[in-house]
Coordinates of C-alpha atoms and ligand atoms in Angstrom, one line a residue:
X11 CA 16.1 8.7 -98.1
X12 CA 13.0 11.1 -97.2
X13 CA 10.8 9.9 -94.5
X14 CA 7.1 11.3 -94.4
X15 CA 4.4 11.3 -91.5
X16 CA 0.6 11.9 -91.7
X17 CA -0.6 12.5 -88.1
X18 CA -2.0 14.4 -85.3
X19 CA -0.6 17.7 -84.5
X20 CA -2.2 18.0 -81.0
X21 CA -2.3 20.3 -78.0
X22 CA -2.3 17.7 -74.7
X23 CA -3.1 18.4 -71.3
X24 CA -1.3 15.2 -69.6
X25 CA -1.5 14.1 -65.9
X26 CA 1.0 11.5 -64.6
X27 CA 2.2 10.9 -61.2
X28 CA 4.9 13.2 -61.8
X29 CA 2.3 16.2 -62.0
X30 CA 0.3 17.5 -64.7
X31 CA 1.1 19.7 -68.2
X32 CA -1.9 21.8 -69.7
X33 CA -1.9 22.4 -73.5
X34 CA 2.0 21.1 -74.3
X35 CA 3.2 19.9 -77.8
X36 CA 2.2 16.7 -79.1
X37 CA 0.1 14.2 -81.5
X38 CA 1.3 12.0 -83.6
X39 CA 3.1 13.6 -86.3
X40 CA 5.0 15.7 -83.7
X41 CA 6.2 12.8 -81.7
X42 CA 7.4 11.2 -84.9
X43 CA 8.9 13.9 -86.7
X44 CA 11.2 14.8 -83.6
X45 CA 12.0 11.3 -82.9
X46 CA 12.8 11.0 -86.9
X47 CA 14.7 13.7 -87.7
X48 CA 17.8 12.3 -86.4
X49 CA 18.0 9.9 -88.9
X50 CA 16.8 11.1 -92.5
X51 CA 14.7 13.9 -94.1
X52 CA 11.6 14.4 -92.9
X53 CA 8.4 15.5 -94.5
X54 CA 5.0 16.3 -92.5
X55 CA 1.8 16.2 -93.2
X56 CA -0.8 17.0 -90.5
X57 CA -3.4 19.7 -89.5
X58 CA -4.1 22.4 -86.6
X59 CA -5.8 25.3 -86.2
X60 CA -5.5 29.4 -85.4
X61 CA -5.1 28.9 -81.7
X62 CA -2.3 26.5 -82.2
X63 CA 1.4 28.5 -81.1
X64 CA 3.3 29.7 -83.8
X65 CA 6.7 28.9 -81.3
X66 CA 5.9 24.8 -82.2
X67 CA 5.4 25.6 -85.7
X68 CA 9.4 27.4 -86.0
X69 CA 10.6 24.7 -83.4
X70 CA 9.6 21.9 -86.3
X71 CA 10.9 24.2 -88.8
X72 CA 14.4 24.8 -87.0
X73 CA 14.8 21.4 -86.6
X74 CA 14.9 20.8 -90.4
X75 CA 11.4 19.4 -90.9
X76 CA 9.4 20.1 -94.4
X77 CA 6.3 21.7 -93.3
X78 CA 4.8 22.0 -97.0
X79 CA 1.7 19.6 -95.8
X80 CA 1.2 21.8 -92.7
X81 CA -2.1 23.1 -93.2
X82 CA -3.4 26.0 -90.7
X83 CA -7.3 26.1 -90.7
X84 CA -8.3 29.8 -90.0
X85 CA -11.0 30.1 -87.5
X86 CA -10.9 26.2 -86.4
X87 CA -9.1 25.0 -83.3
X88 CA -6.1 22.6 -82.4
X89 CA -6.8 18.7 -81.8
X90 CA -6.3 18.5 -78.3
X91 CA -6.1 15.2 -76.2
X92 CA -6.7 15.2 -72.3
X93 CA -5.0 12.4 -70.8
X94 CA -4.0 10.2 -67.5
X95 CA -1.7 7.5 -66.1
X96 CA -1.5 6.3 -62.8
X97 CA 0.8 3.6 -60.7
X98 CA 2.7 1.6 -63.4
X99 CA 2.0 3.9 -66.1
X100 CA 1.1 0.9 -68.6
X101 CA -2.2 2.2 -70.1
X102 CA -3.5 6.1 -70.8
X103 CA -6.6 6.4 -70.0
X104 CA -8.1 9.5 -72.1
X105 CA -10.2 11.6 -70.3
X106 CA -11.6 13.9 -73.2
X107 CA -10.7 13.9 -77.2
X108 CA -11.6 17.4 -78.8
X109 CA -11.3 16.5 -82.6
X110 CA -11.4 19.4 -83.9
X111 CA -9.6 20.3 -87.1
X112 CA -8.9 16.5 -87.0
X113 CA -12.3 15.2 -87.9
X114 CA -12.3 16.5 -91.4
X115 CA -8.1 15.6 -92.1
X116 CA -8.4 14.1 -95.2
X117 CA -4.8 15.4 -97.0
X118 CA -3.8 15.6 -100.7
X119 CA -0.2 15.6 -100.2
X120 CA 1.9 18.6 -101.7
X121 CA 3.5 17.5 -105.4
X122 CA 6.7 17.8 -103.8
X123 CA 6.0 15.1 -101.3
X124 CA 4.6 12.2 -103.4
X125 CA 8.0 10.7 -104.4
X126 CA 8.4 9.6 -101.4
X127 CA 9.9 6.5 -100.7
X128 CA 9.0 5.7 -96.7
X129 CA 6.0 6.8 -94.3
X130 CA 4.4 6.6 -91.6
X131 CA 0.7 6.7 -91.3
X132 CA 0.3 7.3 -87.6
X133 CA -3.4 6.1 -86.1
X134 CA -6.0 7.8 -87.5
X135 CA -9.0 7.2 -89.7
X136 CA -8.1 3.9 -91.9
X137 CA -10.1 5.6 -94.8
X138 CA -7.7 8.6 -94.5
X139 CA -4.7 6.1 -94.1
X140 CA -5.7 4.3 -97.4
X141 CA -6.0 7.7 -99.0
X142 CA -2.7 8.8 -98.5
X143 CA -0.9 5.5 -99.5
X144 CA -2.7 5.6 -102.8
X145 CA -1.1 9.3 -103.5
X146 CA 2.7 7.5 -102.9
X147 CA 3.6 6.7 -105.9
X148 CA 7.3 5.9 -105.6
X149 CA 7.0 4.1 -102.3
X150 CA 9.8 1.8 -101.1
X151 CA 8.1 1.2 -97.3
X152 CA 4.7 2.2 -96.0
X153 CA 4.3 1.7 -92.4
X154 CA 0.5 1.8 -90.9
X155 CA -0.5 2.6 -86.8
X156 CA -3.7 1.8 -85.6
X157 CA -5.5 1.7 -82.4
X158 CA -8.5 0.0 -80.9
X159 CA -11.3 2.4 -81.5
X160 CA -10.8 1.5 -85.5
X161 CA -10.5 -2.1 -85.1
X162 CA -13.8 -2.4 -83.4
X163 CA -15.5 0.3 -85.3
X164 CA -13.9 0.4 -88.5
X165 CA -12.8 -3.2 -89.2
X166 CA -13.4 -3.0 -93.0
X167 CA -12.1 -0.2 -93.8
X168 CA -8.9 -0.6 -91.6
X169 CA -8.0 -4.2 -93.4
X170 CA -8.8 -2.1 -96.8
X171 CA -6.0 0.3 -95.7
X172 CA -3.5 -2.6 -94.4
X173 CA -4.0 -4.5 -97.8
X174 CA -2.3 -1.2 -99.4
X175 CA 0.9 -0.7 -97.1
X176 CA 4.0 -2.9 -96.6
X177 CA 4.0 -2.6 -92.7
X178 CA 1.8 -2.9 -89.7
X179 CA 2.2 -1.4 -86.0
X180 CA 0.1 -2.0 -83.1
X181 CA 0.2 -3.0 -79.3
X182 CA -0.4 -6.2 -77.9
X183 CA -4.0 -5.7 -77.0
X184 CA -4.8 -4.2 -80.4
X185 CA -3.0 -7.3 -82.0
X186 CA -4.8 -9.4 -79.9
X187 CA -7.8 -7.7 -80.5
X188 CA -7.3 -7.6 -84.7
X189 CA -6.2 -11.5 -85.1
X190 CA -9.0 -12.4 -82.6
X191 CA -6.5 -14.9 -80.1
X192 CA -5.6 -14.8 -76.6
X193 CA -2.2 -16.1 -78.0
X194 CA -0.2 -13.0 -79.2
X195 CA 1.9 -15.1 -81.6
X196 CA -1.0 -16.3 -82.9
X197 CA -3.0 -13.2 -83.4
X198 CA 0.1 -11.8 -85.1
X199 CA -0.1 -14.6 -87.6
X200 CA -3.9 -14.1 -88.0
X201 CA -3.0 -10.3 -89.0
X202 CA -0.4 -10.9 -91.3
X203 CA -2.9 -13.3 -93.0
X204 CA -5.0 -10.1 -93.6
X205 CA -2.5 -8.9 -96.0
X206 CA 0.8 -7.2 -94.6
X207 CA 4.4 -8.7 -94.8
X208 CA 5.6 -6.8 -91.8
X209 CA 4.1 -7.0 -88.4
X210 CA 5.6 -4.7 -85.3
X211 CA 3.9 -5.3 -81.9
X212 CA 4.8 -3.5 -79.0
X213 CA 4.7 -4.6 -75.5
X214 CA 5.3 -1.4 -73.5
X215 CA 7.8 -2.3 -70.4
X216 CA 8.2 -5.6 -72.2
X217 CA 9.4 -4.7 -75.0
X218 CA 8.7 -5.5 -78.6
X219 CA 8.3 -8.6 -81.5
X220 CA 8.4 -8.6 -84.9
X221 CA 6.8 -10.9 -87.3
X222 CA 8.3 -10.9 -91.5
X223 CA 7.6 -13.7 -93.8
X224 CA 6.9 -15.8 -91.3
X225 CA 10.4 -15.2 -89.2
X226 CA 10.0 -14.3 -85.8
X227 CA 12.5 -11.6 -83.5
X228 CA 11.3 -10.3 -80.2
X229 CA 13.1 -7.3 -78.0
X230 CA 13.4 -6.1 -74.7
X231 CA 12.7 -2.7 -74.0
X232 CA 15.1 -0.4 -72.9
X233 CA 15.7 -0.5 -68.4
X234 CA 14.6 2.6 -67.0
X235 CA 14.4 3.1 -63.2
X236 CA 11.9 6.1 -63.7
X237 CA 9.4 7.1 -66.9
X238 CA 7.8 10.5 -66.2
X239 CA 5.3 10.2 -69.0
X240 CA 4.7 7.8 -71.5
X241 CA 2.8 10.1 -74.1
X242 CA 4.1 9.5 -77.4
X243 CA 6.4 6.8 -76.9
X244 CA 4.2 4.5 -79.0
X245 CA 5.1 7.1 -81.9
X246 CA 8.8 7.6 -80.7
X247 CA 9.2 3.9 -81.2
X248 CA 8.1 4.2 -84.6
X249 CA 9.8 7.1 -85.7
X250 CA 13.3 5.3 -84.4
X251 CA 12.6 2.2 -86.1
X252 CA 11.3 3.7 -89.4
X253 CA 14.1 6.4 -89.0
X254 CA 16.7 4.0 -89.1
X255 CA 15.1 1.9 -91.8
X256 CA 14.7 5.0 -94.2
X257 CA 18.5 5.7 -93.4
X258 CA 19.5 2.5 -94.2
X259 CA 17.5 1.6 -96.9
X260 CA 17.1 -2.0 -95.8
X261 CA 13.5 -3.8 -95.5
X262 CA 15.1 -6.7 -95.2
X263 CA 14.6 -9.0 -91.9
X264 CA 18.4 -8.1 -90.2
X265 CA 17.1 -4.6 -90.9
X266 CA 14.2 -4.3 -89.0
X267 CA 15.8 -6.2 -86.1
X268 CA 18.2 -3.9 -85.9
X269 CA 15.3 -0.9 -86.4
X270 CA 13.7 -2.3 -83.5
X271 CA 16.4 -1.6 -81.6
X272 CA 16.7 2.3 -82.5
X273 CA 12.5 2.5 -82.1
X274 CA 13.2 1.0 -78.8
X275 CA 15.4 3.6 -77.8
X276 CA 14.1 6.7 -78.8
X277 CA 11.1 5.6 -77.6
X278 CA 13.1 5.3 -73.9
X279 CA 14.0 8.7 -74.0
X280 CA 10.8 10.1 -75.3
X281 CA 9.1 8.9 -71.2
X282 CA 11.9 10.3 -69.3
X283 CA 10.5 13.7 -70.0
X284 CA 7.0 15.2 -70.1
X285 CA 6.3 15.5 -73.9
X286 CA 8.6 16.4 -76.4
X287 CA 10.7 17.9 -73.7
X288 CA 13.4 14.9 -72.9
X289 CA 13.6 14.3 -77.0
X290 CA 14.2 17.8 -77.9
X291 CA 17.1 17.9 -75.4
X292 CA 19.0 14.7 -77.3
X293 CA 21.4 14.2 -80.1
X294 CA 22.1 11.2 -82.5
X295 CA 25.2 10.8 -80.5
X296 CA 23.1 10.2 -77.1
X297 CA 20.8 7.5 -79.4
X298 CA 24.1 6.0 -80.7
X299 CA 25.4 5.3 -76.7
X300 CA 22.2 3.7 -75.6
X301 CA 22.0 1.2 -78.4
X302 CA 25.6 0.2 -77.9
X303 CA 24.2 -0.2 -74.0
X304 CA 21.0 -2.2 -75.1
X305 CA 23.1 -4.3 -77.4
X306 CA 25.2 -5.0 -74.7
X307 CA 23.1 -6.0 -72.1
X308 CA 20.7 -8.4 -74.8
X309 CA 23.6 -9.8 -76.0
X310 CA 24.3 -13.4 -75.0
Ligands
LIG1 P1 1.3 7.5 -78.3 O1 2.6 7.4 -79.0 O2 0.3 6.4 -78.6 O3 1.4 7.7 -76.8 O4 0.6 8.9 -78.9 C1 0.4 10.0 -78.1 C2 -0.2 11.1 -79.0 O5 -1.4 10.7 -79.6 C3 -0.7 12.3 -78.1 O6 0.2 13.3 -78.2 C4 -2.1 12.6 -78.6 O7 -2.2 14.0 -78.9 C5 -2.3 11.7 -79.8 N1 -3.7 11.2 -79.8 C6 -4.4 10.7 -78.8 N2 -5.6 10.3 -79.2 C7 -5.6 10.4 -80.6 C8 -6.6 10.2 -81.6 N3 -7.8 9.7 -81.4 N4 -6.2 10.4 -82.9 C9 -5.0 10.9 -83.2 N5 -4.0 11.2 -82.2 C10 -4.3 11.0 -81.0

């Protein structure tokens, strides 16, 4: 069943220490759609401006990815992120934000994109967020990123938005942050008390848990011996897991354990490259092989 993403389209300049990349792909919706695609239908909905290259417009469009809720802004620029990671890669630090185009996205989704049953509303503006789930009318999932700058400045609005979606994603911090505890399993139950059946958290190296109805799973990540950037794996993860549960249909508990094994392993290839470049490179066959190798290795 059709998958839809309201994001970033971005243009990032990204230092690691594996070098640095000036003005590559990226943003949210671009992670996602990528990562998604190899699973379901996918419909996009972001926004970028007249200096953004038309090559990463046909590369989305090759690879099978409804661009009706593109929308190019004639003499407005890009969203670009500038951004760093140094020793264990574990936290980006941004070094500049350049909205742009961005600080006025507030979509009305084509007609032909409203029946759709699953999304993902990457981070963003929570009043945005809340905007678009109101225009799915058919919806079957609704999955909602966030990040820290709009749980300490936008708390309101943000547990407005999560009241009117079926699925929450954050990191540990941000969950920590959001259910106001030290203890991460209790800060997830503090969330889910704010209104949303479906918690994700993810951990980074160490991996991911899930909290539904009150059941508990938790995940490993995936065992790399060396991540070259870790840009987008945040939305790689999601795009696997939401990929597979659009596929599949299933929002039931088995289901999203066994979508958080397909988030965590797109996400692993999305850091073994700079960018999009390691997940344009892969087939559904390659994602297939490493979850047969991460089931093996959990398995006990
Ligand atoms: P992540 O999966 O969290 O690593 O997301 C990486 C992408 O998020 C990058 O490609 C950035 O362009 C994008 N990004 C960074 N900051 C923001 C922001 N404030 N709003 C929307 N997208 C952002």
């Amino acid at each position: 069943m059709s998958l839809l993403v309201v994001g970033s389209m971005a243009l990032d300049t990204i230092t690691t220490p594996h070098g640095t990349h000036e003005d590559i792909l990226g943003g949210a919706a671009c992670f996602f759609s990528v990562g998604a695609r190899h699973f379901t239908d996918l419909r996009l909905v972001g926004v970028i401006g007249d200096d953004f290259p038309e090559e990463h417009v046909s590369m989305l469009r090759d690879r099978g990815i409804d661009l009706a809720g593109l929308e190019r802004r004639a003499g407005a620029k890009t969203f670009r992120w500038t951004g760093q990671y140094e020793g264990r890669m574990d936290v980006a630090e941004t070094l500049k934000t350049e909205l742009n185009v961005l600080g006025e996205f507030r979509p009305t989704l084509p007609s032909s994109f409203t029946d759709t049953p699953f999304a993902f509303l990457a981070n963003g503006d929570p009043v945005t967020q809340a905007w678009v789930a109101d225009q799915l009318a058919d919806r079957k999932f609704v999955l909602l990123d966030t990040m820290n700058f709009w749980i300490e400045g936008a708390r309101d609005a943000l547990v407005t938005a999560i009241k009117k979606v079926d699925g929450v994603i954050m990191n540990d911090e941000e969950a920590r942050a959001l259910g106001g505890s030290d203890n991460l399993i209790r800060a997830m139950k503090n969330v889910v008390e704010l209104g949303v059946r479906t918690l994700i958290v993810k951990k980074g190296e160490h991996g991911a848990v899930l909290l539904q109805d009150g059941e508990l799973f938790a995940t490993p990540a995936y065992p790399l011996e060396e991540v070259f950037d870790p840009t987008g794996a945040g939305d790689t993860f999601a795009s696997g897991l939401m990929g597979y549960v659009a596929e599949s249909g299933d929002t039931s508990f088995d289901g999203f354990k066994r979508a958080l094994a397909y988030g965590t392993i797109v996400a692993s290839f999305t850091v073994e490259g700079f960018g999009l470049s390691r997940l344009l490179e892969i087939s559904r066959a390659d994602i297939e092989r490493r979850v047969e190798n991460f089931l093996a290795f959990t398995r006990f």
